[in-house]
Amino acid sequence: MTRNTRILMQCIYWAFVLYLLVPLALMMLMGFKDSKFIGFPIRSWTLDWYLGVFGDAAVMQAFGYSMFIAVASTAIALFMGVWIAVALTGRSFWGRAIVLGLTLLPAVIPGVISAISFRIAARVIGMEPGMWAIIWSHAIHNVPFVVLVVMARLTTLPKSYGEAAQDLGADPIITFFRVTLPYLSPAMVGGGVFCMLLSFDDFVRSFFLGGYEPTLPVLIFAKLRSGMSPEINAISTIVLVLTALLGLWAERSMRGMSKRAAND
Amino acid sequence: MTMTTDTGRAGTRDRPGFWGRLSTFGPYTALTDVLLSSPRRQFWVLLTIPILWVFVTHLGPILQMLNVSLLTNYPPSPNKVASYTLENYSKFFADSIFITPFIRTLVFSTVLTLTTLIIMYPVAYFLARHVPRNKQMLFLMLLLIPFWVGEVVRIFAMMILLGNNGALNLALQWLGLTERPIPFMYTGFSLSAGIIYLTALYMLMPLYSALEKIPTSYGEAAADLGAGPWTRFRRITLPLSLEGIASGCTLVFLISTGMYATPVLLGGPSTTLFSEVIAGFFHVAGDQWPVGAAFSCIMLLTALALSGGFNKLMGHLAGRVKK
């Protein structure tokens, strides 16, 4: 590549970084505005909006509700995802491609259609909209991501590990718990945090399957539709900081995984 | 039996630990004798639950949606008996108020997918080729962090940027480029900016991993043989990144056809997308569920068929390159 195209690409990269970060930075700033109306310029500043979030019972409740849904759906997704990944890796049988295709299906269905199919299915089996319906839909939606991450890790597991355990007398179940599962743990941490983020941030499924209690994204959506105030900025900023921290943690654990895999 | 592979747990070597005791525990050994006696049994023990799970929970809801889309009324009501019909599907073709948002969604998603590709290709190329290895993670992080923030929060950030009192209008007025605020919000522009903002990462990651894999020696060899930069790009880099282009475009296309909160918050009456039409059947009146289900099926089939066809084409192109 010539020097000019290289500089051009560098400019595009930094312009894109600005495009991504400036709106979020502005959103954080606006949370300090001492006025009920969102918009520039900001003439006087206050911390009240940020402090107010912690005193707002509805927000704190929605936060706890979203958190519980994220943890519960992640637990189910991890359990099923690891099981499916272990069952499909290193095994060939008739129909494996079909099972693998169906495993990945929830990840490629457009969001609103997936939400509606879950809404209909919940009605068919007589499940009321609400917490369990949301947990169920988030878990199903997240299984493909766990399977992909765990399968990638499993293919790097040397066959000799399992054979050694079996030679020492371990049956397949004990081999799984003592050899395979510890080896998978970084992938499970990384995949699990990723699932928690997907669930915590999810809007469309929570919106269609929710009962009267809103999750945090649904609450922010409702507040956005009824009129904007810097309170929403403060809530969003706190959500942003939390999700960014969780994401960084997941990234670190996944990176440790690829490094260790390279060393193995 | 005691496994001593465990690290740092002194003492387990002498007396059997939990797993050692489990493997000699009567009921457990009886159970494993039954379950694991033959490879065939092990296979079914391992695969029954995954197979049931994917058929019942992954495929089940889609099939139920298909079933409801063929019913005359749903949810069931005591005074109306549901029967099978194709009327819900014919409603779609009968009225342009349904077809217009449908076409608009497809055109919008296609144009935005291509736009995202054109923006993200140089970004991914720059990251994979021009940033030193040890700094790549840092440069990638700058792009990743915003994507961990949820859809609704990011749409809100976009609203603050583009509103009439937003930062962009303020900057334009301050620069003297415009006197009155330009109404960016609730137009195709704000919707496009929002959708690209939300989907760009799904384009970046496949492109980046495809470009990163291409050995630099290929380009050097071509340069030695006299190929110019444009030829090297067209004959080496582009063909070898086709796979990344295919999966990035597929992801972005499927995600943008399924967006709901974004068109509701950033779009206006002239940019109604099909997802809003579908959602209307579930929120306004309950007895319109079958129509909503039918429209969802139409959307799903079209989106999957288009992206499947696109992938076939890209696979064909990539196959030709390999020959």
mmCIF file of C-alpha atoms in Angstrom, chain B:
data_model
loop_
_atom_site.group_PDB
_atom_site.id
_atom_site.type_symbol
_atom_site.label_atom_id
_atom_site.label_comp_id
_atom_site.label_asym_id
_atom_site.label_seq_id
_atom_site.Cartn_x
_atom_site.Cartn_y
_atom_site.Cartn_z
ATOM 1 C CA MET B 1 -8.719 -44.678 42.287
ATOM 2 C CA THR B 2 -7.143 -41.339 43.003
ATOM 3 C CA MET B 3 -6.294 -38.797 40.373
ATOM 4 C CA THR B 4 -3.231 -36.846 41.382
ATOM 5 C CA THR B 5 -3.233 -34.449 38.491
ATOM 6 C CA ASP B 6 -4.828 -31.806 40.705
ATOM 7 C CA THR B 7 -2.616 -28.845 41.476
ATOM 8 C CA GLY B 8 -1.926 -27.492 44.920
ATOM 9 C CA ARG B 9 -4.272 -29.676 46.852
ATOM 10 C CA ALA B 10 -1.847 -31.506 49.122
ATOM 11 C CA GLY B 11 -3.187 -34.452 51.035
ATOM 12 C CA THR B 12 -5.493 -35.769 48.322
ATOM 13 C CA ARG B 13 -2.638 -38.013 47.311
ATOM 14 C CA ASP B 14 -2.938 -40.182 50.406
ATOM 15 C CA ARG B 15 -6.658 -40.564 50.849
ATOM 16 C CA PRO B 16 -9.218 -40.570 48.050
ATOM 17 C CA GLY B 17 -10.800 -37.165 47.365
ATOM 18 C CA PHE B 18 -14.354 -36.460 46.328
ATOM 19 C CA TRP B 19 -13.945 -37.884 42.819
ATOM 20 C CA GLY B 20 -12.036 -40.909 44.066
ATOM 21 C CA ARG B 21 -14.765 -41.709 46.546
ATOM 22 C CA LEU B 22 -17.440 -41.086 43.914
ATOM 23 C CA SER B 23 -15.888 -43.574 41.531
ATOM 24 C CA THR B 24 -16.145 -46.332 44.148
ATOM 25 C CA PHE B 25 -19.576 -45.231 45.439
ATOM 26 C CA GLY B 26 -21.989 -48.109 44.844
ATOM 27 C CA PRO B 27 -25.039 -46.330 43.368
ATOM 28 C CA TYR B 28 -22.799 -44.204 41.126
ATOM 29 C CA THR B 29 -20.951 -47.202 39.684
ATOM 30 C CA ALA B 30 -24.252 -49.008 39.174
ATOM 31 C CA LEU B 31 -25.538 -45.981 37.259
ATOM 32 C CA THR B 32 -22.438 -45.638 35.083
ATOM 33 C CA ASP B 33 -22.502 -49.375 34.381
ATOM 34 C CA VAL B 34 -25.939 -48.940 32.882
ATOM 35 C CA LEU B 35 -25.367 -45.608 31.121
ATOM 36 C CA LEU B 36 -21.847 -45.989 29.795
ATOM 37 C CA SER B 37 -21.680 -49.691 29.071
ATOM 38 C CA SER B 38 -21.329 -49.295 25.302
ATOM 39 C CA PRO B 39 -20.245 -46.492 22.965
ATOM 40 C CA ARG B 40 -23.746 -46.538 21.522
ATOM 41 C CA ARG B 41 -25.260 -45.876 24.930
ATOM 42 C CA GLN B 42 -22.742 -43.163 25.716
ATOM 43 C CA PHE B 43 -23.690 -41.487 22.460
ATOM 44 C CA TRP B 44 -27.371 -41.403 23.321
ATOM 45 C CA VAL B 45 -26.770 -40.302 26.922
ATOM 46 C CA LEU B 46 -24.748 -37.395 25.594
ATOM 47 C CA LEU B 47 -26.920 -36.443 22.638
ATOM 48 C CA THR B 48 -30.535 -36.954 23.668
ATOM 49 C CA ILE B 49 -30.833 -33.722 25.615
ATOM 50 C CA PRO B 50 -29.007 -31.482 23.078
ATOM 51 C CA ILE B 51 -31.143 -32.861 20.242
ATOM 52 C CA LEU B 52 -34.361 -32.365 22.212
ATOM 53 C CA TRP B 53 -33.264 -28.867 23.253
ATOM 54 C CA VAL B 54 -32.510 -27.618 19.731
ATOM 55 C CA PHE B 55 -35.642 -29.113 18.200
ATOM 56 C CA VAL B 56 -38.024 -28.030 20.954
ATOM 57 C CA THR B 57 -36.647 -24.627 21.967
ATOM 58 C CA HIS B 58 -34.713 -23.421 18.921
ATOM 59 C CA LEU B 59 -36.954 -24.682 16.139
ATOM 60 C CA GLY B 60 -40.204 -24.989 18.132
ATOM 61 C CA PRO B 61 -41.076 -21.264 18.427
ATOM 62 C CA ILE B 62 -40.539 -20.738 14.685
ATOM 63 C CA LEU B 63 -42.820 -23.669 13.834
ATOM 64 C CA GLN B 64 -45.450 -22.402 16.247
ATOM 65 C CA MET B 65 -45.264 -18.983 14.635
ATOM 66 C CA LEU B 66 -45.751 -20.666 11.249
ATOM 67 C CA ASN B 67 -48.736 -22.571 12.618
ATOM 68 C CA VAL B 68 -50.378 -19.468 14.098
ATOM 69 C CA SER B 69 -49.821 -17.606 10.826
ATOM 70 C CA LEU B 70 -52.168 -20.097 9.144
ATOM 71 C CA LEU B 71 -55.000 -19.763 11.680
ATOM 72 C CA THR B 72 -58.097 -17.624 11.329
ATOM 73 C CA ASN B 73 -57.916 -16.392 14.912
ATOM 74 C CA TYR B 74 -55.457 -16.561 17.735
ATOM 75 C CA PRO B 75 -55.209 -16.391 20.801
ATOM 76 C CA PRO B 76 -58.110 -18.866 21.047
ATOM 77 C CA SER B 77 -61.436 -17.374 21.997
ATOM 78 C CA PRO B 78 -64.459 -19.376 23.164
ATOM 79 C CA ASN B 79 -66.937 -18.006 20.617
ATOM 80 C CA LYS B 80 -64.761 -18.404 17.518
ATOM 81 C CA VAL B 81 -63.456 -21.703 16.266
ATOM 82 C CA ALA B 82 -60.051 -21.391 14.598
ATOM 83 C CA SER B 83 -59.526 -22.997 11.223
ATOM 84 C CA TYR B 84 -56.673 -22.977 8.742
ATOM 85 C CA THR B 85 -56.494 -20.290 6.077
ATOM 86 C CA LEU B 86 -54.053 -18.492 3.792
ATOM 87 C CA GLU B 87 -55.852 -15.170 4.171
ATOM 88 C CA ASN B 88 -53.220 -13.716 6.509
ATOM 89 C CA TYR B 89 -50.654 -14.040 3.752
ATOM 90 C CA SER B 90 -52.870 -12.602 1.048
ATOM 91 C CA LYS B 91 -53.421 -9.499 3.233
ATOM 92 C CA PHE B 92 -49.781 -8.651 2.727
ATOM 93 C CA PHE B 93 -50.045 -8.535 -1.061
ATOM 94 C CA ALA B 94 -53.371 -6.729 -1.053
ATOM 95 C CA ASP B 95 -52.256 -3.431 0.412
ATOM 96 C CA SER B 96 -49.359 -1.102 -0.336
ATOM 97 C CA ILE B 97 -49.277 0.119 3.273
ATOM 98 C CA PHE B 98 -47.681 -3.249 4.037
ATOM 99 C CA ILE B 99 -45.589 -3.735 0.916
ATOM 100 C CA THR B 100 -44.004 -0.273 1.027
ATOM 101 C CA PRO B 101 -42.410 -0.708 4.494
ATOM 102 C CA PHE B 102 -41.356 -4.212 3.475
ATOM 103 C CA ILE B 103 -39.521 -3.030 0.368
ATOM 104 C CA ARG B 104 -38.163 -0.069 2.317
ATOM 105 C CA THR B 105 -36.729 -2.414 4.963
ATOM 106 C CA LEU B 106 -34.999 -4.544 2.336
ATOM 107 C CA VAL B 107 -33.604 -1.562 0.429
ATOM 108 C CA PHE B 108 -32.543 0.172 3.640
ATOM 109 C CA SER B 109 -30.843 -2.922 5.018
ATOM 110 C CA THR B 110 -29.040 -3.625 1.748
ATOM 111 C CA VAL B 111 -27.812 -0.052 1.295
ATOM 112 C CA LEU B 112 -26.732 0.199 4.934
ATOM 113 C CA THR B 113 -24.944 -3.154 4.756
ATOM 114 C CA LEU B 114 -22.932 -1.949 1.755
ATOM 115 C CA THR B 115 -22.252 1.409 3.418
ATOM 116 C CA THR B 116 -21.032 -0.322 6.559
ATOM 117 C CA LEU B 117 -18.800 -2.557 4.441
ATOM 118 C CA ILE B 118 -17.266 0.447 2.658
ATOM 119 C CA ILE B 119 -16.625 2.242 5.972
ATOM 120 C CA MET B 120 -15.379 -0.763 7.906
ATOM 121 C CA TYR B 121 -13.100 -2.297 5.283
ATOM 122 C CA PRO B 122 -10.422 0.415 5.577
ATOM 123 C CA VAL B 123 -10.796 0.394 9.372
ATOM 124 C CA ALA B 124 -10.302 -3.371 9.531
ATOM 125 C CA TYR B 125 -7.450 -3.209 7.007
ATOM 126 C CA PHE B 126 -5.729 -0.469 8.968
ATOM 127 C CA LEU B 127 -6.081 -2.462 12.207
ATOM 128 C CA ALA B 128 -4.898 -5.761 10.752
ATOM 129 C CA ARG B 129 -2.080 -4.443 8.586
ATOM 130 C CA HIS B 130 -0.748 -1.120 9.793
ATOM 131 C CA VAL B 131 -1.092 -1.249 13.563
ATOM 132 C CA PRO B 132 1.801 -3.067 15.269
ATOM 133 C CA ARG B 133 0.769 -6.435 16.781
ATOM 134 C CA ASN B 134 1.272 -5.384 20.384
ATOM 135 C CA LYS B 135 -0.937 -2.322 19.917
ATOM 136 C CA GLN B 136 -3.729 -4.022 17.948
ATOM 137 C CA MET B 137 -5.639 -4.993 21.061
ATOM 138 C CA LEU B 138 -5.658 -1.411 22.321
ATOM 139 C CA PHE B 139 -6.842 -0.028 18.973
ATOM 140 C CA LEU B 140 -9.488 -2.723 18.783
ATOM 141 C CA MET B 141 -10.636 -1.984 22.339
ATOM 142 C CA LEU B 142 -11.414 1.625 21.418
ATOM 143 C CA LEU B 143 -13.947 0.255 18.935
ATOM 144 C CA LEU B 144 -15.209 -2.596 21.100
ATOM 145 C CA ILE B 145 -16.130 -0.706 24.268
ATOM 146 C CA PRO B 146 -19.030 1.258 22.739
ATOM 147 C CA PHE B 147 -20.518 -2.000 21.482
ATOM 148 C CA TRP B 148 -20.939 -3.475 24.931
ATOM 149 C CA VAL B 149 -23.396 -0.714 25.689
ATOM 150 C CA GLY B 150 -26.980 -1.673 24.995
ATOM 151 C CA GLU B 151 -29.036 -0.778 21.956
ATOM 152 C CA VAL B 152 -31.336 1.667 23.750
ATOM 153 C CA VAL B 153 -28.524 3.570 25.452
ATOM 154 C CA ARG B 154 -26.661 3.979 22.173
ATOM 155 C CA ILE B 155 -29.791 5.168 20.367
ATOM 156 C CA PHE B 156 -30.233 7.729 23.121
ATOM 157 C CA ALA B 157 -26.639 8.912 22.657
ATOM 158 C CA MET B 158 -27.405 9.324 18.952
ATOM 159 C CA MET B 159 -30.513 11.388 19.773
ATOM 160 C CA ILE B 160 -28.401 13.789 21.843
ATOM 161 C CA LEU B 161 -25.958 14.191 18.984
ATOM 162 C CA LEU B 162 -28.562 14.743 16.269
ATOM 163 C CA GLY B 163 -31.401 16.594 18.036
ATOM 164 C CA ASN B 164 -32.421 20.148 17.172
ATOM 165 C CA ASN B 165 -30.524 21.303 20.254
ATOM 166 C CA GLY B 166 -27.983 18.581 19.696
ATOM 167 C CA ALA B 167 -24.242 18.847 19.507
ATOM 168 C CA LEU B 168 -24.081 18.573 15.718
ATOM 169 C CA ASN B 169 -26.510 21.437 15.146
ATOM 170 C CA LEU B 170 -24.756 23.526 17.772
ATOM 171 C CA ALA B 171 -21.425 22.955 16.056
ATOM 172 C CA LEU B 172 -22.862 23.762 12.605
ATOM 173 C CA GLN B 173 -24.452 26.987 13.875
ATOM 174 C CA TRP B 174 -21.275 27.989 15.656
ATOM 175 C CA LEU B 175 -19.308 27.464 12.466
ATOM 176 C CA GLY B 176 -21.869 29.588 10.648
ATOM 177 C CA LEU B 177 -22.785 26.827 8.205
ATOM 178 C CA THR B 178 -26.452 27.057 9.035
ATOM 179 C CA GLU B 179 -28.680 29.593 10.755
ATOM 180 C CA ARG B 180 -31.538 27.403 11.898
ATOM 181 C CA PRO B 181 -31.085 23.933 13.323
ATOM 182 C CA ILE B 182 -31.283 21.269 10.623
ATOM 183 C CA PRO B 183 -33.919 18.647 11.513
ATOM 184 C CA PHE B 184 -31.747 15.519 11.462
ATOM 185 C CA MET B 185 -33.941 13.541 13.805
ATOM 186 C CA TYR B 186 -36.819 11.285 12.683
ATOM 187 C CA THR B 187 -35.485 11.070 9.124
ATOM 188 C CA GLY B 188 -33.756 8.455 7.042
ATOM 189 C CA PHE B 189 -30.491 10.136 7.971
ATOM 190 C CA SER B 190 -30.854 9.700 11.736
ATOM 191 C CA LEU B 191 -32.105 6.146 11.246
ATOM 192 C CA SER B 192 -29.130 5.245 9.025
ATOM 193 C CA ALA B 193 -26.633 6.848 11.398
ATOM 194 C CA GLY B 194 -28.180 4.877 14.261
ATOM 195 C CA ILE B 195 -28.241 1.539 12.449
ATOM 196 C CA ILE B 196 -24.615 1.872 11.323
ATOM 197 C CA TYR B 197 -23.704 2.863 14.875
ATOM 198 C CA LEU B 198 -25.321 -0.319 16.176
ATOM 199 C CA THR B 199 -24.163 -2.827 13.569
ATOM 200 C CA ALA B 200 -20.649 -1.736 12.531
ATOM 201 C CA LEU B 201 -18.904 -4.109 14.927
ATOM 202 C CA TYR B 202 -20.543 -7.139 13.324
ATOM 203 C CA MET B 203 -18.904 -6.056 10.062
ATOM 204 C CA LEU B 204 -15.563 -5.184 11.641
ATOM 205 C CA MET B 205 -14.858 -8.439 13.472
ATOM 206 C CA PRO B 206 -15.193 -10.911 10.532
ATOM 207 C CA LEU B 207 -13.296 -8.525 8.227
ATOM 208 C CA TYR B 208 -10.534 -8.049 10.768
ATOM 209 C CA SER B 209 -10.043 -11.765 11.385
ATOM 210 C CA ALA B 210 -10.058 -12.505 7.637
ATOM 211 C CA LEU B 211 -7.543 -9.761 6.836
ATOM 212 C CA GLU B 212 -5.335 -10.634 9.767
ATOM 213 C CA LYS B 213 -4.894 -14.184 8.444
ATOM 214 C CA ILE B 214 -3.480 -13.159 5.040
ATOM 215 C CA PRO B 215 0.321 -13.567 5.188
ATOM 216 C CA THR B 216 2.176 -10.358 4.321
ATOM 217 C CA SER B 217 4.571 -12.426 2.196
ATOM 218 C CA TYR B 218 1.866 -12.837 -0.482
ATOM 219 C CA GLY B 219 1.803 -9.128 -1.125
ATOM 220 C CA GLU B 220 5.586 -8.889 -1.032
ATOM 221 C CA ALA B 221 5.933 -11.706 -3.539
ATOM 222 C CA ALA B 222 3.436 -10.014 -5.845
ATOM 223 C CA ALA B 223 5.292 -6.730 -5.513
ATOM 224 C CA ASP B 224 8.548 -8.471 -6.463
ATOM 225 C CA LEU B 225 6.831 -9.752 -9.563
ATOM 226 C CA GLY B 226 5.902 -6.197 -10.450
ATOM 227 C CA ALA B 227 2.285 -5.936 -9.284
ATOM 228 C CA GLY B 228 1.199 -2.418 -8.309
ATOM 229 C CA PRO B 229 -0.711 -1.649 -5.101
ATOM 230 C CA TRP B 230 -4.116 -1.697 -6.814
ATOM 231 C CA THR B 231 -3.412 -5.022 -8.546
ATOM 232 C CA ARG B 232 -2.165 -6.518 -5.274
ATOM 233 C CA PHE B 233 -5.344 -5.440 -3.535
ATOM 234 C CA ARG B 234 -7.639 -6.646 -6.304
ATOM 235 C CA ARG B 235 -5.869 -9.944 -6.944
ATOM 236 C CA ILE B 236 -4.765 -10.945 -3.425
ATOM 237 C CA THR B 237 -6.287 -9.078 -0.489
ATOM 238 C CA LEU B 238 -9.840 -8.723 -1.762
ATOM 239 C CA PRO B 239 -10.292 -12.372 -2.881
ATOM 240 C CA LEU B 240 -8.778 -13.703 0.346
ATOM 241 C CA SER B 241 -11.067 -11.560 2.484
ATOM 242 C CA LEU B 242 -14.250 -12.609 0.639
ATOM 243 C CA GLU B 243 -15.198 -14.938 3.472
ATOM 244 C CA GLY B 244 -15.011 -12.107 6.003
ATOM 245 C CA ILE B 245 -17.029 -9.862 3.693
ATOM 246 C CA ALA B 246 -19.683 -12.564 3.316
ATOM 247 C CA SER B 247 -20.169 -13.204 7.026
ATOM 248 C CA GLY B 248 -19.963 -9.513 7.953
ATOM 249 C CA CYS B 249 -22.588 -8.566 5.374
ATOM 250 C CA THR B 250 -24.862 -11.445 6.388
ATOM 251 C CA LEU B 251 -24.742 -10.480 10.065
ATOM 252 C CA VAL B 252 -25.330 -6.783 9.453
ATOM 253 C CA PHE B 253 -28.154 -7.456 6.996
ATOM 254 C CA LEU B 254 -29.992 -9.856 9.314
ATOM 255 C CA ILE B 255 -29.545 -7.604 12.340
ATOM 256 C CA SER B 256 -30.749 -4.486 10.565
ATOM 257 C CA THR B 257 -33.874 -6.197 9.203
ATOM 258 C CA GLY B 258 -34.802 -7.198 12.758
ATOM 259 C CA MET B 259 -34.319 -3.863 14.508
ATOM 260 C CA TYR B 260 -37.287 -2.525 16.389
ATOM 261 C CA ALA B 261 -36.270 0.070 19.008
ATOM 262 C CA THR B 262 -34.068 1.938 16.523
ATOM 263 C CA PRO B 263 -36.745 2.762 13.915
ATOM 264 C CA VAL B 264 -39.239 3.575 16.685
ATOM 265 C CA LEU B 265 -36.921 6.070 18.378
ATOM 266 C CA LEU B 266 -34.817 7.435 15.516
ATOM 267 C CA GLY B 267 -37.159 7.084 12.546
ATOM 268 C CA GLY B 268 -40.224 9.070 11.558
ATOM 269 C CA PRO B 269 -43.500 8.465 9.747
ATOM 270 C CA SER B 270 -41.745 8.484 6.373
ATOM 271 C CA THR B 271 -39.274 5.774 7.430
ATOM 272 C CA THR B 272 -41.625 3.162 8.905
ATOM 273 C CA LEU B 273 -39.907 -0.205 8.722
ATOM 274 C CA PHE B 274 -41.515 -3.613 8.489
ATOM 275 C CA SER B 275 -40.597 -4.527 12.066
ATOM 276 C CA GLU B 276 -42.838 -1.674 13.269
ATOM 277 C CA VAL B 277 -45.673 -2.945 11.065
ATOM 278 C CA ILE B 278 -45.298 -6.459 12.484
ATOM 279 C CA ALA B 279 -45.137 -5.207 16.083
ATOM 280 C CA GLY B 280 -48.341 -3.231 15.514
ATOM 281 C CA PHE B 281 -50.360 -6.424 15.123
ATOM 282 C CA PHE B 282 -49.290 -7.562 18.575
ATOM 283 C CA HIS B 283 -49.753 -4.316 20.454
ATOM 284 C CA VAL B 284 -52.797 -2.610 19.053
ATOM 285 C CA ALA B 285 -55.311 -5.434 18.839
ATOM 286 C CA GLY B 286 -54.839 -8.921 20.225
ATOM 287 C CA ASP B 287 -56.818 -10.768 17.591
ATOM 288 C CA GLN B 288 -54.412 -9.708 14.844
ATOM 289 C CA TRP B 289 -51.760 -12.171 15.995
ATOM 290 C CA PRO B 290 -52.116 -14.493 12.968
ATOM 291 C CA VAL B 291 -51.514 -11.597 10.561
ATOM 292 C CA GLY B 292 -48.449 -10.519 12.542
ATOM 293 C CA ALA B 293 -47.186 -14.092 12.518
ATOM 294 C CA ALA B 294 -47.727 -14.381 8.756
ATOM 295 C CA PHE B 295 -45.866 -11.129 8.140
ATOM 296 C CA SER B 296 -43.030 -12.325 10.389
ATOM 297 C CA CYS B 297 -42.785 -15.517 8.349
ATOM 298 C CA ILE B 298 -42.649 -13.529 5.100
ATOM 299 C CA MET B 299 -39.885 -11.333 6.529
ATOM 300 C CA LEU B 300 -37.921 -14.268 7.947
ATOM 301 C CA LEU B 301 -38.061 -16.278 4.737
ATOM 302 C CA THR B 302 -37.087 -13.311 2.589
ATOM 303 C CA ALA B 303 -34.196 -12.312 4.864
ATOM 304 C CA LEU B 304 -32.847 -15.860 5.125
ATOM 305 C CA ALA B 305 -33.276 -16.511 1.391
ATOM 306 C CA LEU B 306 -31.502 -13.281 0.431
ATOM 307 C CA SER B 307 -28.590 -13.828 2.804
ATOM 308 C CA GLY B 308 -28.385 -17.506 1.842
ATOM 309 C CA GLY B 309 -28.266 -16.599 -1.843
ATOM 310 C CA PHE B 310 -25.666 -13.929 -1.165
ATOM 311 C CA ASN B 311 -23.506 -16.421 0.736
ATOM 312 C CA LYS B 312 -23.783 -18.955 -2.099
ATOM 313 C CA LEU B 313 -22.625 -16.304 -4.530
ATOM 314 C CA MET B 314 -19.704 -15.301 -2.331
ATOM 315 C CA GLY B 315 -18.780 -18.953 -1.814
ATOM 316 C CA HIS B 316 -18.827 -19.423 -5.584
ATOM 317 C CA LEU B 317 -16.533 -16.395 -6.047
ATOM 318 C CA ALA B 318 -14.195 -17.553 -3.282
ATOM 319 C CA GLY B 319 -14.113 -21.040 -4.836
ATOM 320 C CA ARG B 320 -13.114 -19.606 -8.192
ATOM 321 C CA VAL B 321 -10.240 -17.750 -6.521
ATOM 322 C CA LYS B 322 -8.914 -20.941 -4.957
ATOM 323 C CA LYS B 323 -8.699 -22.579 -8.372
#
